[in-house]
Every structure is written in C-alpha cells, then in structure tokens.
Amino acid sequence: MHLEQLKYIVEVAKTRSISNAAQNLHVSQSTISKAITHLERELSINLFTRSRLGALPTAEGKNIIKKAYEIVIKLEEIQEEAQTQTSLINGEFNLSASPSLFMPILLKTLAIFKKDYPNFKVIMTEKISPNIMEDLIQGKIDIGLAMIDEVDWNAHEELVYETLLEGRVMVCVSQHSPFAFSDHITPEELIDETIVMYDEGIWKDSISAYMNRYGPMNILFASNNTEVIKKAVSEGLAISFLMDIALKDDHYVKSGEIIPIPLINIEPSRRSFGWVRSKNKHFSLAAREFLKYLKLHISKLE
C-alpha cells in the first residue's frame, strides 16, 4: 500500500470519476485505474463500482476511503507544519469568486496577501454562484466567494460556509437620468425602464420575480460581465441592479458617470455573501491565512 494509492482513491471518491481525478492530480487515467486495481487486490475488496455514470464507492469501500481521507489530511498537515516552522507558505490554491460581488474587495486583498507571501500562487477564476458550488463539490477549487442566500444547505451537507458581509440592492442609473437626483427608487417607478441584468441565477431570478409583479421588465440584455453592464448604464442605454459592495471604489461611481440609488419596497433588499468550502477537501494553511486577510480588509470597510 502506497500513499499515492490513498490519494487516488480519495480523489476518485470526491469526483466520482477516474478521468476527473486524473485531471485534478495531473496523472493519466490508466495510472489511477491500475493503482486502484492493485489496491483492491491487496485488500481483497472492491472499492468502487465502475459504470457509464462514473466510479461510485461500494459499501465496503466507503469505510476504507474514509480512513484514506484521514491519512491524506494528516499528511498534508505534516507538510504544512514543516512550512510553518520555516515561516514560509509556498504552493498554490484555487479560488473562484462571483464577479460582481467580491471583485473590488478581493483584488485589494490579493495584492496585500501576495506582498506578504510572494512565493505563493493564487489561481482565481470568475464564475456565477451555482457553478462555484458545483466546482467545490467536485474538488476543483479550494474556496468559493459567492452569494449564499437561497442555497439549500441541507442538500449540500458536504459544504460549509461563513457569512462575511451583506450588500444592499442599488439601482444604477446614468448621471443624465431623471432618477439621478432621487434619494430612493421604488419598483413601480421602473416599469417602463430599459434594464440590463447581472446574469447570476439566484440574483436574476429573484429580482425578475419581484419586479414582474408590477409589470413585464424591458430587459435589453443579461451578462455576468459587470464592466459591460456598467458601461451600458454610464452611456444611458439602460439602468441596472447591482449590490453596493460591488460599487465600492468603482471608477464609474467616483467619476459621477453612474449614480447608485437605493431600491426600496423590495424583499429581501439585502443579500448575504461569504466564503464556502468543501468538507471533503483539505482546508490548507494558505487558504485559512488568505481568509484572515480578506476578513481584515472587510472589517476596515465597515
């Protein structure tokens, strides 16, 4: 029995796929398949049931895989302890963030973290919240930063999360809009307005469902590229709904090209955002350290 075999069966159990496990571990499918076969022969039990649907742990295999996971975690903790003793954090971790939610805060946090830990590599992607959850479940990323409202956490017991901050729904209008000098806006006032929507599943659906109570919305387009959305608003092509936290230090707002105005008489008017991780993936020292930096930066904004 070798440590590589234990790592392989843990990764296959996470992804339920030999091909995905091979991709994540940067080895060939045949390497993993042979390693599992040899381990099964050594233990005289079948660890997985292979089919067109993937590789699923057998009843006998589940306990073995659980113990293998514990061993892999301990090994990673030993490696991290060695790094801690030399006061260095090396390596990399994968992070996904919802683009309109955390970018202004996240980019500054990354800059500070990178300055203190220049040898560490953070691989960051932008995805909508449902895709972030799926990547966490499949073990593709270490941390997700996303909207956590309306997620059925009972259906995702393998995930844990923490709320970091709340955001308020704002109506973004051009400086030349008749609304530009309003203290607030109600849904009824927006019935005839042309709208560009942020294309986040939960966000878009909840806003659309609420606004449609007052009449069909005139949606020009939907996008998860907030720069495109803000450009359309600044040029007076449409209005949009964004969170106040997505507009902190925004250059369109600072220049006065976009005016954010609170949207009232809408429930819920505030949304919760936070970090999410999988219980089945090792919570690395670097990931924990990065979250400390993120929380510290958020505390300075409050």
Tab-separated table of C-alpha atoms in Angstrom:
chain	number	residue	atom	x	y	z
A	1	MET	CA	0.000	0.000	0.000
A	2	HIS	CA	1.354	3.415	-1.022
A	3	LEU	CA	0.326	6.989	-0.225
A	4	GLU	CA	-0.284	7.664	-3.912
A	5	GLN	CA	-2.917	4.912	-3.942
A	6	LEU	CA	-4.696	6.523	-0.998
A	7	LYS	CA	-4.613	9.935	-2.702
A	8	TYR	CA	-6.032	8.395	-5.868
A	9	ILE	CA	-8.998	6.679	-4.199
A	10	VAL	CA	-9.814	9.823	-2.198
A	11	GLU	CA	-9.839	11.959	-5.358
A	12	VAL	CA	-11.933	9.428	-7.304
A	13	ALA	CA	-14.425	9.327	-4.425
A	14	LYS	CA	-14.645	13.136	-4.468
A	15	THR	CA	-15.126	13.496	-8.199
A	16	ARG	CA	-16.883	10.144	-8.777
A	17	SER	CA	-14.827	9.919	-11.939
A	18	ILE	CA	-11.433	8.405	-12.737
A	19	SER	CA	-10.949	10.829	-15.637
A	20	ASN	CA	-11.713	13.896	-13.493
A	21	ALA	CA	-9.484	12.586	-10.705
A	22	ALA	CA	-6.671	12.065	-13.195
A	23	GLN	CA	-7.095	15.606	-14.484
A	24	ASN	CA	-7.066	17.089	-10.973
A	25	LEU	CA	-3.984	15.095	-9.933
A	26	HIS	CA	-2.148	15.599	-13.245
A	27	VAL	CA	-1.662	11.888	-13.924
A	28	SER	CA	-3.050	9.530	-16.562
A	29	GLN	CA	-6.332	7.670	-16.171
A	30	SER	CA	-4.504	4.374	-16.582
A	31	THR	CA	-2.175	5.248	-13.678
A	32	ILE	CA	-5.133	5.742	-11.343
A	33	SER	CA	-7.057	2.757	-12.667
A	34	LYS	CA	-4.072	0.412	-12.223
A	35	ALA	CA	-3.333	1.775	-8.735
A	36	ILE	CA	-6.923	1.178	-7.626
A	37	THR	CA	-6.946	-2.333	-9.114
A	38	HIS	CA	-3.704	-3.240	-7.302
A	39	LEU	CA	-5.048	-1.840	-4.010
A	40	GLU	CA	-8.316	-3.751	-4.409
A	41	ARG	CA	-6.368	-6.975	-4.976
A	42	GLU	CA	-4.196	-6.271	-1.937
A	43	LEU	CA	-7.231	-5.624	0.276
A	44	SER	CA	-9.373	-8.333	-1.351
A	45	ILE	CA	-12.377	-5.984	-1.699
A	46	ASN	CA	-13.868	-3.810	-4.425
A	47	LEU	CA	-13.546	-0.122	-3.550
A	48	PHE	CA	-15.577	1.238	-6.464
A	49	THR	CA	-18.378	0.219	-8.779
A	50	ARG	CA	-17.472	1.398	-12.283
A	51	SER	CA	-20.158	2.208	-14.835
A	52	ARG	CA	-21.024	4.750	-17.512
A	53	LEU	CA	-22.182	7.028	-14.710
A	54	GLY	CA	-18.709	7.074	-13.144
A	55	ALA	CA	-16.957	5.390	-10.228
A	56	LEU	CA	-19.049	5.109	-7.066
A	57	PRO	CA	-17.710	3.798	-3.736
A	58	THR	CA	-19.012	0.373	-2.733
A	59	ALA	CA	-20.497	-0.195	0.709
A	60	GLU	CA	-17.243	-1.905	1.782
A	61	GLY	CA	-15.151	0.774	0.114
A	62	LYS	CA	-16.697	3.721	1.920
A	63	ASN	CA	-15.025	2.946	5.253
A	64	ILE	CA	-11.653	2.345	3.589
A	65	ILE	CA	-11.917	5.601	1.649
A	66	LYS	CA	-12.882	7.492	4.812
A	67	LYS	CA	-9.733	6.238	6.581
A	68	ALA	CA	-7.649	7.021	3.486
A	69	TYR	CA	-9.006	10.565	3.512
A	70	GLU	CA	-7.977	10.944	7.171
A	71	ILE	CA	-4.458	9.761	6.338
A	72	VAL	CA	-4.163	12.151	3.372
A	73	ILE	CA	-5.329	15.057	5.541
A	74	LYS	CA	-2.768	14.204	8.240
A	75	LEU	CA	-0.027	14.026	5.632
A	76	GLU	CA	-0.951	17.482	4.328
A	77	GLU	CA	-0.982	18.821	7.881
A	78	ILE	CA	2.539	17.465	8.430
A	79	GLN	CA	3.724	19.129	5.234
A	80	GLU	CA	2.149	22.429	6.279
A	81	GLU	CA	3.655	22.201	9.754
A	82	ALA	CA	7.074	21.910	8.145
A	83	GLN	CA	6.360	25.036	6.105
A	84	THR	CA	5.153	26.888	9.187
A	85	GLN	CA	8.375	26.087	11.046
A	86	THR	CA	10.335	27.917	8.361
A	87	SER	CA	7.815	30.808	8.321
A	88	LEU	CA	7.115	30.236	4.644
A	89	ILE	CA	3.943	29.494	2.722
A	90	ASN	CA	4.615	28.024	-0.670
A	91	GLY	CA	2.462	26.397	-3.295
A	92	GLU	CA	-0.899	27.436	-4.651
A	93	PHE	CA	-4.641	27.290	-4.095
A	94	ASN	CA	-7.650	27.771	-6.355
A	95	LEU	CA	-10.254	30.423	-5.715
A	96	SER	CA	-13.479	31.272	-7.544
A	97	ALA	CA	-15.471	34.435	-6.971
A	98	SER	CA	-18.740	35.796	-8.251
A	99	PRO	CA	-17.581	38.714	-10.437
A	100	SER	CA	-19.990	41.432	-9.367
A	101	LEU	CA	-19.796	40.685	-5.665
A	102	PHE	CA	-16.252	40.449	-4.413
A	103	MET	CA	-14.011	41.878	-7.120
A	104	PRO	CA	-13.378	45.354	-5.613
A	105	ILE	CA	-12.635	43.860	-2.189
A	106	LEU	CA	-10.925	40.728	-3.475
A	107	LEU	CA	-8.373	42.426	-5.717
A	108	LYS	CA	-7.038	44.594	-2.883
A	109	THR	CA	-6.874	41.592	-0.553
A	110	LEU	CA	-4.952	39.610	-3.165
A	111	ALA	CA	-2.452	42.437	-3.595
A	112	ILE	CA	-1.728	42.588	0.146
A	113	PHE	CA	-1.572	38.793	0.501
A	114	LYS	CA	0.802	38.485	-2.457
A	115	LYS	CA	3.071	41.151	-0.994
A	116	ASP	CA	3.408	39.242	2.292
A	117	TYR	CA	3.638	35.796	0.625
A	118	PRO	CA	5.383	36.355	-2.728
A	119	ASN	CA	6.151	32.640	-3.164
A	120	PHE	CA	2.527	31.648	-3.060
A	121	LYS	CA	0.360	31.400	-6.167
A	122	VAL	CA	-3.365	32.128	-6.097
A	123	ILE	CA	-5.281	30.872	-9.130
A	124	MET	CA	-8.508	32.862	-9.432
A	125	THR	CA	-11.490	32.436	-11.722
A	126	GLU	CA	-14.780	34.326	-12.012
A	127	LYS	CA	-17.962	32.244	-12.026
A	128	ILE	CA	-21.594	32.589	-11.017
A	129	SER	CA	-22.555	31.168	-7.630
A	130	PRO	CA	-24.205	27.876	-8.778
A	131	ASN	CA	-21.093	26.977	-10.807
A	132	ILE	CA	-18.883	27.808	-7.827
A	133	MET	CA	-20.870	25.372	-5.664
A	134	GLU	CA	-20.517	22.648	-8.302
A	135	ASP	CA	-16.743	23.173	-8.553
A	136	LEU	CA	-16.443	22.937	-4.771
A	137	ILE	CA	-18.368	19.656	-4.713
A	138	GLN	CA	-16.126	18.235	-7.465
A	139	GLY	CA	-12.989	19.364	-5.619
A	140	LYS	CA	-11.822	21.680	-8.411
A	141	ILE	CA	-11.360	24.721	-6.147
A	142	ASP	CA	-10.372	25.333	-2.531
A	143	ILE	CA	-12.520	28.369	-1.720
A	144	GLY	CA	-15.614	29.935	-3.277
A	145	LEU	CA	-16.688	33.515	-2.649
A	146	ALA	CA	-20.340	33.843	-3.562
A	147	MET	CA	-23.884	34.845	-2.748
A	148	ILE	CA	-25.010	32.355	-0.124
A	149	ASP	CA	-28.690	33.331	0.150
A	150	GLU	CA	-31.295	30.869	-1.034
A	151	VAL	CA	-28.825	27.983	-1.271
A	152	ASP	CA	-30.346	24.779	0.061
A	153	TRP	CA	-27.584	23.966	2.538
A	154	ASN	CA	-29.415	20.832	3.707
A	155	ALA	CA	-28.888	19.451	0.215
A	156	HIS	CA	-25.183	20.347	0.355
A	157	GLU	CA	-24.062	18.852	3.641
A	158	GLU	CA	-20.556	18.432	2.251
A	159	LEU	CA	-20.180	22.234	2.092
A	160	VAL	CA	-19.523	24.674	4.926
A	161	TYR	CA	-19.790	28.448	4.724
A	162	GLU	CA	-19.403	31.661	6.672
A	163	THR	CA	-21.165	34.961	6.041
A	164	LEU	CA	-18.669	37.796	5.579
A	165	LEU	CA	-20.844	40.775	4.726
A	166	GLU	CA	-24.231	41.930	3.488
A	167	GLY	CA	-24.978	44.022	0.461
A	168	ARG	CA	-27.891	46.269	-0.421
A	169	VAL	CA	-29.676	46.305	-3.760
A	170	MET	CA	-28.967	49.523	-5.659
A	171	VAL	CA	-30.458	50.879	-8.875
A	172	CYS	CA	-27.636	52.161	-11.069
A	173	VAL	CA	-28.532	54.993	-13.426
A	174	SER	CA	-26.678	57.360	-15.710
A	175	GLN	CA	-25.787	60.823	-14.435
A	176	HIS	CA	-28.176	62.150	-17.116
A	177	SER	CA	-31.118	60.017	-15.957
A	178	PRO	CA	-34.210	61.708	-14.483
A	179	PHE	CA	-33.609	59.471	-11.441
A	180	ALA	CA	-30.098	60.826	-10.842
A	181	PHE	CA	-31.174	63.128	-8.005
A	182	SER	CA	-33.567	60.692	-6.330
A	183	ASP	CA	-32.964	59.600	-2.727
A	184	HIS	CA	-34.523	56.211	-3.458
A	185	ILE	CA	-36.475	54.353	-6.153
A	186	THR	CA	-39.480	52.019	-5.904
A	187	PRO	CA	-40.162	49.074	-8.250
A	188	GLU	CA	-43.274	50.806	-9.592
A	189	GLU	CA	-41.133	53.666	-10.929
A	190	LEU	CA	-39.078	51.278	-13.051
A	191	ILE	CA	-41.861	49.604	-15.031
A	192	ASP	CA	-41.102	51.411	-18.307
A	193	GLU	CA	-37.315	51.481	-17.921
A	194	THR	CA	-34.899	49.545	-20.117
A	195	ILE	CA	-32.824	47.236	-17.928
A	196	VAL	CA	-29.530	45.337	-18.193
A	197	MET	CA	-29.384	42.432	-15.745
A	198	TYR	CA	-26.495	40.785	-13.975
A	199	ASP	CA	-26.763	37.153	-15.117
A	200	GLU	CA	-26.403	35.384	-11.755
A	201	GLY	CA	-29.043	32.641	-11.497
A	202	ILE	CA	-30.372	33.296	-7.991
A	203	TRP	CA	-29.892	37.056	-8.242
A	204	LYS	CA	-31.507	37.417	-11.655
A	205	ASP	CA	-34.433	35.121	-10.840
A	206	SER	CA	-35.299	36.804	-7.547
A	207	ILE	CA	-35.090	40.341	-8.947
A	208	SER	CA	-37.074	39.369	-12.035
A	209	ALA	CA	-39.765	37.599	-9.996
A	210	TYR	CA	-40.218	40.604	-7.743
A	211	MET	CA	-40.172	43.243	-10.489
A	212	ASN	CA	-42.610	41.270	-12.672
A	213	ARG	CA	-45.274	41.801	-10.015
A	214	TYR	CA	-45.515	45.355	-11.305
A	215	GLY	CA	-45.347	44.552	-14.995
A	216	PRO	CA	-43.058	42.841	-17.523
A	217	MET	CA	-39.493	44.131	-17.444
A	218	ASN	CA	-37.937	45.535	-20.598
A	219	ILE	CA	-34.574	43.709	-20.480
A	220	LEU	CA	-32.033	44.890	-23.035
A	221	PHE	CA	-29.598	42.063	-22.236
A	222	ALA	CA	-28.181	39.992	-19.372
A	223	SER	CA	-24.484	39.478	-18.667
A	224	ASN	CA	-22.157	38.388	-15.866
A	225	ASN	CA	-19.572	40.904	-17.108
A	226	THR	CA	-20.134	43.845	-14.772
A	227	GLU	CA	-17.858	46.114	-16.795
A	228	VAL	CA	-20.161	45.710	-19.814
A	229	ILE	CA	-23.218	46.346	-17.611
A	230	LYS	CA	-21.750	49.496	-16.061
A	231	LYS	CA	-20.641	50.775	-19.475
A	232	ALA	CA	-24.210	50.428	-20.788
A	233	VAL	CA	-25.561	52.269	-17.738
A	234	SER	CA	-22.989	55.083	-17.938
A	235	GLU	CA	-23.914	55.693	-21.580
A	236	GLY	CA	-27.595	55.931	-20.685
A	237	LEU	CA	-28.621	52.825	-22.613
A	238	ALA	CA	-30.319	51.257	-19.597
A	239	ILE	CA	-30.449	51.041	-15.818
A	240	SER	CA	-29.264	48.067	-13.780
A	241	PHE	CA	-29.423	46.430	-10.349
A	242	LEU	CA	-26.128	45.911	-8.543
A	243	MET	CA	-25.047	45.493	-4.938
A	244	ASP	CA	-23.490	48.389	-3.069
A	245	ILE	CA	-20.445	46.262	-2.192
A	246	ALA	CA	-19.774	45.778	-5.914
A	247	LEU	CA	-19.583	49.548	-6.327
A	248	LYS	CA	-17.021	50.363	-3.641
A	249	ASP	CA	-14.187	52.393	-5.213
A	250	ASP	CA	-15.805	51.926	-8.623
A	251	HIS	CA	-14.396	54.393	-11.164
A	252	TYR	CA	-17.791	54.976	-12.825
A	253	VAL	CA	-19.287	55.950	-9.467
A	254	LYS	CA	-16.292	58.068	-8.465
A	255	SER	CA	-16.427	59.983	-11.753
A	256	GLY	CA	-20.177	60.539	-11.391
A	257	GLU	CA	-20.989	58.693	-14.615
A	258	ILE	CA	-23.101	56.205	-12.634
A	259	ILE	CA	-25.365	57.146	-9.749
A	260	PRO	CA	-26.305	54.292	-7.375
A	261	ILE	CA	-29.677	54.782	-5.679
A	262	PRO	CA	-31.252	52.519	-3.011
A	263	LEU	CA	-34.133	50.348	-4.220
A	264	ILE	CA	-36.870	50.303	-1.590
A	265	ASN	CA	-40.072	48.302	-1.070
A	266	ILE	CA	-38.408	45.103	-2.245
A	267	GLU	CA	-37.838	41.978	-0.174
A	268	PRO	CA	-35.234	40.934	0.537
A	269	SER	CA	-33.467	44.257	-0.037
A	270	ARG	CA	-30.189	42.880	1.332
A	271	ARG	CA	-28.134	39.857	0.316
A	272	SER	CA	-25.555	37.842	2.217
A	273	PHE	CA	-22.147	36.965	0.816
A	274	GLY	CA	-19.428	34.752	2.191
A	275	TRP	CA	-16.869	32.028	1.674
A	276	VAL	CA	-17.698	28.394	1.019
A	277	ARG	CA	-15.522	25.280	1.068
A	278	SER	CA	-15.931	21.518	0.894
A	279	LYS	CA	-15.522	19.342	3.981
A	280	ASN	CA	-14.044	16.728	1.667
A	281	LYS	CA	-11.116	18.892	0.567
A	282	HIS	CA	-8.226	19.773	2.848
A	283	PHE	CA	-8.556	23.299	4.237
A	284	SER	CA	-4.986	24.414	3.652
A	285	LEU	CA	-2.948	26.742	5.835
A	286	ALA	CA	-2.638	29.168	2.924
A	287	ALA	CA	-6.403	29.214	2.347
A	288	ARG	CA	-7.031	29.886	6.034
A	289	GLU	CA	-4.414	32.634	6.037
A	290	PHE	CA	-5.912	34.238	2.938
A	291	LEU	CA	-9.356	34.325	4.567
A	292	LYS	CA	-7.828	36.140	7.554
A	293	TYR	CA	-6.577	38.815	5.163
A	294	LEU	CA	-9.978	39.021	3.476
A	295	LYS	CA	-11.844	39.382	6.786
A	296	LEU	CA	-9.412	42.045	7.967
A	297	HIS	CA	-9.892	44.061	4.781
A	298	ILE	CA	-13.692	43.773	5.049
A	299	SER	CA	-13.580	44.926	8.684
A	300	LYS	CA	-11.792	48.094	7.601
A	301	LEU	CA	-14.611	48.865	5.162
A	302	GLU	CA	-17.316	48.731	7.820
